[in-house]
PDB file of C-alpha atoms in Angstrom:
ATOM      1  CA  MET A   1       8.274  -5.224  16.702  1.00 86.00           C
ATOM      2  CA  ASN A   2      10.168  -7.512  13.907  1.00 90.00           C
ATOM      3  CA  PHE A   3      11.855 -10.634  13.433  1.00 91.00           C
ATOM      4  CA  PHE A   4      14.550 -11.574  10.917  1.00 92.00           C
ATOM      5  CA  LEU A   5      17.571 -13.548  10.220  1.00 93.00           C
ATOM      6  CA  GLY A   6      20.359 -11.770   9.050  1.00 94.00           C
ATOM      7  CA  PHE A   7      23.996 -10.447  10.535  1.00 93.00           C
ATOM      8  CA  LEU A   8      25.222  -7.267  12.427  1.00 92.00           C
ATOM      9  CA  LEU A   9      28.345  -5.224  11.788  1.00 94.00           C
ATOM     10  CA  ASP A  10      31.329  -5.547  13.616  1.00 93.00           C
ATOM     11  CA  ASP A  11      32.779  -2.314  15.718  1.00 95.00           C
ATOM     12  CA  SER A  12      35.265  -1.408  13.039  1.00 96.00           C
ATOM     13  CA  THR A  13      32.985  -1.722  10.103  1.00 97.00           C
ATOM     14  CA  ARG A  14      30.122   0.124  12.142  1.00 96.00           C
ATOM     15  CA  SER A  15      32.822   3.037  12.568  1.00 97.00           C
ATOM     16  CA  SER A  16      34.043   3.389   8.953  1.00 97.00           C
ATOM     17  CA  VAL A  17      29.909   3.078   7.932  1.00 97.00           C
ATOM     18  CA  GLN A  18      29.490   6.097  10.498  1.00 97.00           C
ATOM     19  CA  LYS A  19      31.816   8.070   8.660  1.00 96.00           C
ATOM     20  CA  VAL A  20      30.395   7.410   5.221  1.00 96.00           C
ATOM     21  CA  VAL A  21      27.123   8.484   6.617  1.00 97.00           C
ATOM     22  CA  ARG A  22      28.498  11.791   8.098  1.00 95.00           C
ATOM     23  CA  GLU A  23      29.859  13.016   4.867  1.00 94.00           C
ATOM     24  CA  ILE A  24      26.907  12.011   2.610  1.00 94.00           C
ATOM     25  CA  GLY A  25      24.667  13.407   5.231  1.00 94.00           C
ATOM     26  CA  THR A  26      25.895  16.751   4.238  1.00 91.00           C
ATOM     27  CA  SER A  27      24.488  16.522   0.828  1.00 89.00           C
ATOM     28  CA  PHE A  28      21.060  16.113   2.132  1.00 92.00           C
ATOM     29  CA  ASP A  29      21.647  18.952   4.547  1.00 93.00           C
ATOM     30  CA  GLN A  30      22.644  21.372   1.663  1.00 90.00           C
ATOM     31  CA  PHE A  31      19.565  20.547  -0.252  1.00 89.00           C
ATOM     32  CA  GLY A  32      17.263  20.909   2.844  1.00 92.00           C
ATOM     33  CA  ILE A  33      16.178  17.214   2.564  1.00 93.00           C
ATOM     34  CA  PRO A  34      15.118  15.578   6.068  1.00 96.00           C
ATOM     35  CA  VAL A  35      16.394  11.978   6.353  1.00 96.00           C
ATOM     36  CA  ARG A  36      15.918   9.415   9.142  1.00 96.00           C
ATOM     37  CA  TRP A  37      19.173   7.765   9.599  1.00 97.00           C
ATOM     38  CA  VAL A  38      19.647   4.388  10.734  1.00 96.00           C
ATOM     39  CA  LYS A  39      21.322   4.853  14.116  1.00 95.00           C
ATOM     40  CA  PRO A  40      24.885   2.889  14.279  1.00 95.00           C
ATOM     41  CA  ASP A  41      24.036   0.519  16.841  1.00 92.00           C
ATOM     42  CA  ARG A  42      21.249  -0.565  14.289  1.00 94.00           C
ATOM     43  CA  TYR A  43      23.240  -1.388  11.307  1.00 95.00           C
ATOM     44  CA  HIS A  44      22.518  -4.717  10.185  1.00 95.00           C
ATOM     45  CA  MET A  45      21.722  -6.795   6.903  1.00 96.00           C
ATOM     46  CA  SER A  46      18.760  -8.807   6.581  1.00 94.00           C
ATOM     47  CA  LEU A  47      18.753 -12.200   4.835  1.00 93.00           C
ATOM     48  CA  LEU A  48      15.090 -13.231   5.592  1.00 90.00           C
ATOM     49  CA  PHE A  49      12.202 -11.267   7.475  1.00 88.00           C
ATOM     50  CA  LEU A  50      10.261 -13.970   9.570  1.00 86.00           C
ATOM     51  CA  SER A  51       7.151 -12.301  11.224  1.00 84.00           C
ATOM     52  CA  ASN A  52       6.036  -9.362  13.330  1.00 86.00           C
ATOM     53  CA  ARG A  53       5.839 -11.558  16.289  1.00 85.00           C
ATOM     54  CA  MET A  54       7.011 -15.076  17.462  1.00 83.00           C
ATOM     55  CA  PRO A  55       5.243 -17.063  20.153  1.00 83.00           C
ATOM     56  CA  PHE A  56       7.623 -19.115  22.037  1.00 83.00           C
ATOM     57  CA  PHE A  57       7.031 -22.475  20.298  1.00 86.00           C
ATOM     58  CA  MET A  58       7.916 -20.599  16.940  1.00 85.00           C
ATOM     59  CA  LEU A  59      11.448 -19.882  18.219  1.00 85.00           C
ATOM     60  CA  TRP A  60      11.809 -23.649  18.826  1.00 87.00           C
ATOM     61  CA  TYR A  61      10.453 -24.290  15.571  1.00 87.00           C
ATOM     62  CA  TYR A  62      13.038 -21.814  14.017  1.00 86.00           C
ATOM     63  CA  LYS A  63      15.870 -23.446  15.963  1.00 86.00           C
ATOM     64  CA  PHE A  64      14.676 -27.033  14.714  1.00 89.00           C
ATOM     65  CA  LYS A  65      14.472 -26.038  11.219  1.00 88.00           C
ATOM     66  CA  LEU A  66      18.030 -24.607  11.049  1.00 88.00           C
ATOM     67  CA  LYS A  67      19.524 -27.359  12.813  1.00 84.00           C
ATOM     68  CA  PRO A  68      20.778 -29.052   9.324  1.00 83.00           C
ATOM     69  CA  PHE A  69      21.697 -25.238   8.013  1.00 85.00           C
ATOM     70  CA  PHE A  70      25.564 -24.605   7.334  1.00 85.00           C
ATOM     71  CA  LEU A  71      27.294 -21.477   6.818  1.00 88.00           C
ATOM     72  CA  LYS A  72      30.318 -20.922   4.745  1.00 90.00           C
ATOM     73  CA  ARG A  73      32.318 -17.957   5.899  1.00 93.00           C
ATOM     74  CA  PHE A  74      32.115 -15.418   3.264  1.00 96.00           C
ATOM     75  CA  LYS A  75      33.397 -11.580   2.649  1.00 97.00           C
ATOM     76  CA  ILE A  76      31.178  -8.673   2.580  1.00 97.00           C
ATOM     77  CA  ARG A  77      32.655  -5.645   0.865  1.00 98.00           C
ATOM     78  CA  PHE A  78      30.638  -2.183   0.156  1.00 97.00           C
ATOM     79  CA  ASN A  79      30.702  -0.778  -3.305  1.00 96.00           C
ATOM     80  CA  THR A  80      28.852   2.975  -3.327  1.00 95.00           C
ATOM     81  CA  VAL A  81      26.116   4.826  -1.718  1.00 95.00           C
ATOM     82  CA  LYS A  82      22.942   4.640  -3.781  1.00 94.00           C
ATOM     83  CA  LEU A  83      19.440   6.086  -3.623  1.00 91.00           C
ATOM     84  CA  GLY A  84      16.004   4.398  -4.334  1.00 86.00           C
ATOM     85  CA  ILE A  85      16.514   0.675  -4.274  1.00 76.00           C
ATOM     86  CA  SER A  86      13.213   0.181  -6.179  1.00 74.00           C
ATOM     87  CA  ARG A  87      10.144   2.172  -7.001  1.00 71.00           C
ATOM     88  CA  LYS A  88       8.716   0.937  -3.891  1.00 72.00           C
ATOM     89  CA  TYR A  89      11.348   2.048  -1.980  1.00 76.00           C
ATOM     90  CA  LYS A  90      12.439   5.334  -3.688  1.00 81.00           C
ATOM     91  CA  GLU A  91      13.345   6.966  -0.222  1.00 90.00           C
ATOM     92  CA  LEU A  92      15.915   4.430   0.672  1.00 93.00           C
ATOM     93  CA  ILE A  93      19.788   5.337   1.081  1.00 96.00           C
ATOM     94  CA  TYR A  94      21.851   2.379   0.935  1.00 96.00           C
ATOM     95  CA  LEU A  95      25.093   0.783   0.487  1.00 97.00           C
ATOM     96  CA  ASP A  96      25.191  -1.747  -2.372  1.00 96.00           C
ATOM     97  CA  LEU A  97      27.755  -4.476  -2.165  1.00 97.00           C
ATOM     98  CA  GLU A  98      30.755  -5.027  -4.621  1.00 97.00           C
ATOM     99  CA  GLU A  99      31.447  -8.576  -3.014  1.00 97.00           C
ATOM    100  CA  GLY A 100      29.318 -10.864  -0.815  1.00 97.00           C
ATOM    101  CA  GLY A 101      26.005 -10.621  -2.660  1.00 96.00           C
ATOM    102  CA  GLU A 102      25.949 -13.819  -4.712  1.00 96.00           C
ATOM    103  CA  GLU A 103      26.617 -15.827  -1.266  1.00 96.00           C
ATOM    104  CA  MET A 104      23.823 -13.869   0.376  1.00 96.00           C
ATOM    105  CA  ARG A 105      21.696 -14.629  -2.489  1.00 94.00           C
ATOM    106  CA  LYS A 106      22.244 -18.173  -1.943  1.00 94.00           C
ATOM    107  CA  ILE A 107      21.561 -18.080   1.789  1.00 94.00           C
ATOM    108  CA  PHE A 108      18.465 -16.415   1.046  1.00 93.00           C
ATOM    109  CA  LEU A 109      17.378 -18.881  -1.489  1.00 91.00           C
ATOM    110  CA  GLU A 110      18.154 -21.328   1.005  1.00 91.00           C
ATOM    111  CA  LEU A 111      16.797 -20.290   3.999  1.00 90.00           C
ATOM    112  CA  ARG A 112      13.621 -19.526   1.944  1.00 90.00           C
ATOM    113  CA  ASN A 113      13.419 -23.465   1.193  1.00 88.00           C
ATOM    114  CA  ILE A 114      13.971 -24.664   4.549  1.00 88.00           C
ATOM    115  CA  PHE A 115      11.187 -22.205   5.851  1.00 85.00           C
ATOM    116  CA  ASN A 116       8.951 -23.166   2.763  1.00 84.00           C
ATOM    117  CA  LEU A 117       8.299 -19.479   2.103  1.00 79.00           C
ATOM    118  CA  LYS A 118       6.894 -17.911  -1.002  1.00 77.00           C
ATOM    119  CA  THR A 119       8.431 -14.507  -1.259  1.00 68.00           C
ATOM    120  CA  TYR A 120       8.186 -12.927  -4.506  1.00 60.00           C
ATOM    121  CA  SER A 121      10.091  -9.680  -4.181  1.00 66.00           C
ATOM    122  CA  ASN A 122      13.486  -9.478  -5.537  1.00 79.00           C
ATOM    123  CA  PHE A 123      16.256 -10.085  -2.882  1.00 87.00           C
ATOM    124  CA  MET A 124      18.795  -7.186  -3.167  1.00 92.00           C
ATOM    125  CA  PRO A 125      21.749  -7.472  -0.552  1.00 95.00           C
ATOM    126  CA  HIS A 126      22.410  -4.237   1.059  1.00 96.00           C
ATOM    127  CA  LEU A 127      23.068  -2.064   4.154  1.00 97.00           C
ATOM    128  CA  THR A 128      20.191   0.415   4.706  1.00 96.00           C
ATOM    129  CA  LEU A 129      21.765   3.880   5.747  1.00 97.00           C
ATOM    130  CA  GLY A 130      18.329   5.949   6.081  1.00 96.00           C
ATOM    131  CA  ARG A 131      15.061   7.163   4.598  1.00 95.00           C
ATOM    132  CA  ILE A 132      14.132  10.173   2.924  1.00 95.00           C
ATOM    133  CA  SER A 133      11.364  11.869   4.984  1.00 93.00           C
ATOM    134  CA  LYS A 134       9.751  13.544   1.924  1.00 91.00           C
ATOM    135  CA  ASP A 135       8.929  13.049  -1.603  1.00 89.00           C
ATOM    136  CA  LEU A 136      11.549  14.445  -3.895  1.00 88.00           C
ATOM    137  CA  THR A 137      10.932  16.518  -6.998  1.00 87.00           C
ATOM    138  CA  LYS A 138      12.763  15.051  -9.953  1.00 88.00           C
ATOM    139  CA  GLN A 139      15.365  18.117  -9.683  1.00 90.00           C
ATOM    140  CA  GLU A 140      15.932  17.409  -5.980  1.00 89.00           C
ATOM    141  CA  TYR A 141      16.531  13.892  -6.671  1.00 88.00           C
ATOM    142  CA  SER A 142      18.872  14.639  -9.638  1.00 88.00           C
ATOM    143  CA  ASN A 143      20.615  17.202  -7.230  1.00 89.00           C
ATOM    144  CA  VAL A 144      21.207  15.085  -4.702  1.00 90.00           C
ATOM    145  CA  TYR A 145      22.047  11.853  -6.700  1.00 89.00           C
ATOM    146  CA  LYS A 146      24.360  13.907  -8.313  1.00 91.00           C
ATOM    147  CA  ASP A 147      25.961  15.141  -5.356  1.00 91.00           C
ATOM    148  CA  ILE A 148      26.290  11.644  -3.643  1.00 91.00           C
ATOM    149  CA  SER A 149      27.831  10.317  -6.706  1.00 89.00           C
ATOM    150  CA  ARG A 150      30.500  12.958  -6.284  1.00 90.00           C
ATOM    151  CA  VAL A 151      31.118  12.804  -2.485  1.00 90.00           C
ATOM    152  CA  THR A 152      31.416   8.974  -2.509  1.00 90.00           C
ATOM    153  CA  LYS A 153      33.950   8.477  -4.830  1.00 89.00           C
ATOM    154  CA  SER A 154      36.780   9.973  -2.356  1.00 90.00           C
ATOM    155  CA  LEU A 155      35.344   8.199   0.484  1.00 92.00           C
ATOM    156  CA  GLY A 156      37.197   4.850   0.069  1.00 93.00           C
ATOM    157  CA  ILE A 157      33.998   2.608   0.238  1.00 96.00           C
ATOM    158  CA  ARG A 158      35.438  -0.285  -1.304  1.00 95.00           C
ATOM    159  CA  LYS A 159      37.800  -0.668   1.386  1.00 96.00           C
ATOM    160  CA  ILE A 160      35.047  -1.151   4.019  1.00 97.00           C
ATOM    161  CA  GLU A 161      34.822  -4.822   4.228  1.00 96.00           C
ATOM    162  CA  PHE A 162      34.165  -7.606   6.985  1.00 96.00           C
ATOM    163  CA  TYR A 163      33.604 -11.266   7.146  1.00 96.00           C
ATOM    164  CA  VAL A 164      30.351 -12.910   8.014  1.00 95.00           C
ATOM    165  CA  SER A 165      30.630 -16.515   9.847  1.00 91.00           C
ATOM    166  CA  ASP A 166      27.358 -16.392  11.722  1.00 90.00           C
ATOM    167  CA  ILE A 167      23.712 -15.762  11.066  1.00 92.00           C
ATOM    168  CA  LYS A 168      21.510 -14.494  14.139  1.00 92.00           C
ATOM    169  CA  LEU A 169      17.543 -14.711  14.672  1.00 91.00           C
ATOM    170  CA  VAL A 170      17.165 -10.913  15.650  1.00 93.00           C
ATOM    171  CA  LYS A 171      14.164  -9.698  17.556  1.00 92.00           C
ATOM    172  CA  SER A 172      13.795  -5.613  16.441  1.00 91.00           C
ATOM    173  CA  THR A 173      12.042  -3.554  18.595  1.00 89.00           C
ATOM    174  CA  ASP A 174      12.087   0.478  18.955  1.00 86.00           C
ATOM    175  CA  ASP A 175      14.674   0.062  21.996  1.00 87.00           C
ATOM    176  CA  GLY A 176      17.031  -2.002  19.825  1.00 86.00           C
ATOM    177  CA  TYR A 177      18.138  -5.512  18.856  1.00 91.00           C
ATOM    178  CA  THR A 178      17.985  -8.681  20.897  1.00 90.00           C
ATOM    179  CA  ILE A 179      19.554 -11.628  19.539  1.00 90.00           C
ATOM    180  CA  LEU A 180      17.702 -14.769  20.206  1.00 90.00           C
ATOM    181  CA  PHE A 181      19.907 -17.276  18.965  1.00 87.00           C
ATOM    182  CA  SER A 182      23.083 -17.473  16.703  1.00 87.00           C
ATOM    183  CA  LEU A 183      24.177 -20.006  14.217  1.00 82.00           C
ATOM    184  CA  SER A 184      27.958 -19.631  14.961  1.00 65.00           C
ATOM    185  CA  ASP A 185      29.055 -22.652  16.717  1.00 45.00           C
ATOM    186  CA  SER A 186      32.238 -23.609  14.913  1.00 42.00           C
ATOM    187  CA  SER A 187      31.293 -27.163  14.727  1.00 39.00           C
ATOM    188  CA  ARG A 188      28.333 -25.971  12.501  1.00 44.00           C
ATOM    189  CA  ILE A 189      30.133 -23.990  10.242  1.00 43.00           C
ATOM    190  CA  LYS A 190      31.993 -25.225   7.146  1.00 44.00           C
ATOM    191  CA  GLY A 191      34.933 -23.704   5.756  1.00 43.00           C
TER     192      GLY A 191
END
């Protein structure tokens, strides 16, 4: 079980991302590389991981701390499919952002300050599509990287965009997501 602040994709964006995953999935299938794909109903973009468990009083604490927080509506537009976001997460398959990344970084920093969290890792805005289930050799990595680059040029990924106008506190379990509360009241959002 995990608790995070972030946002979910709307139905239209989710459908567009599913088409991308189907197309790039063939690259991995051709090379016999097993991938654990994220289920479409689980597509989300995280801003801040909070904890693995949340006692009831913590929910009230988070609501209280977020009371002065305001969100200015912004656009997310995807760029391309990438492989390996860092050395620690070499197996990650994800969509990086053409637009909206700076806004997400600013929100991340503001939320981190609100909760006085000391996170030292770099925040990289992205949408996780899946994880490779085995260690790739250099040749396998090179082959699949080249094939993904070739395939994604024709997919129109840069046309996939949506607007973010709320942030949710989400409880994630093996069974799916539960939204505990949303910062989406129009009186709380500027812009």
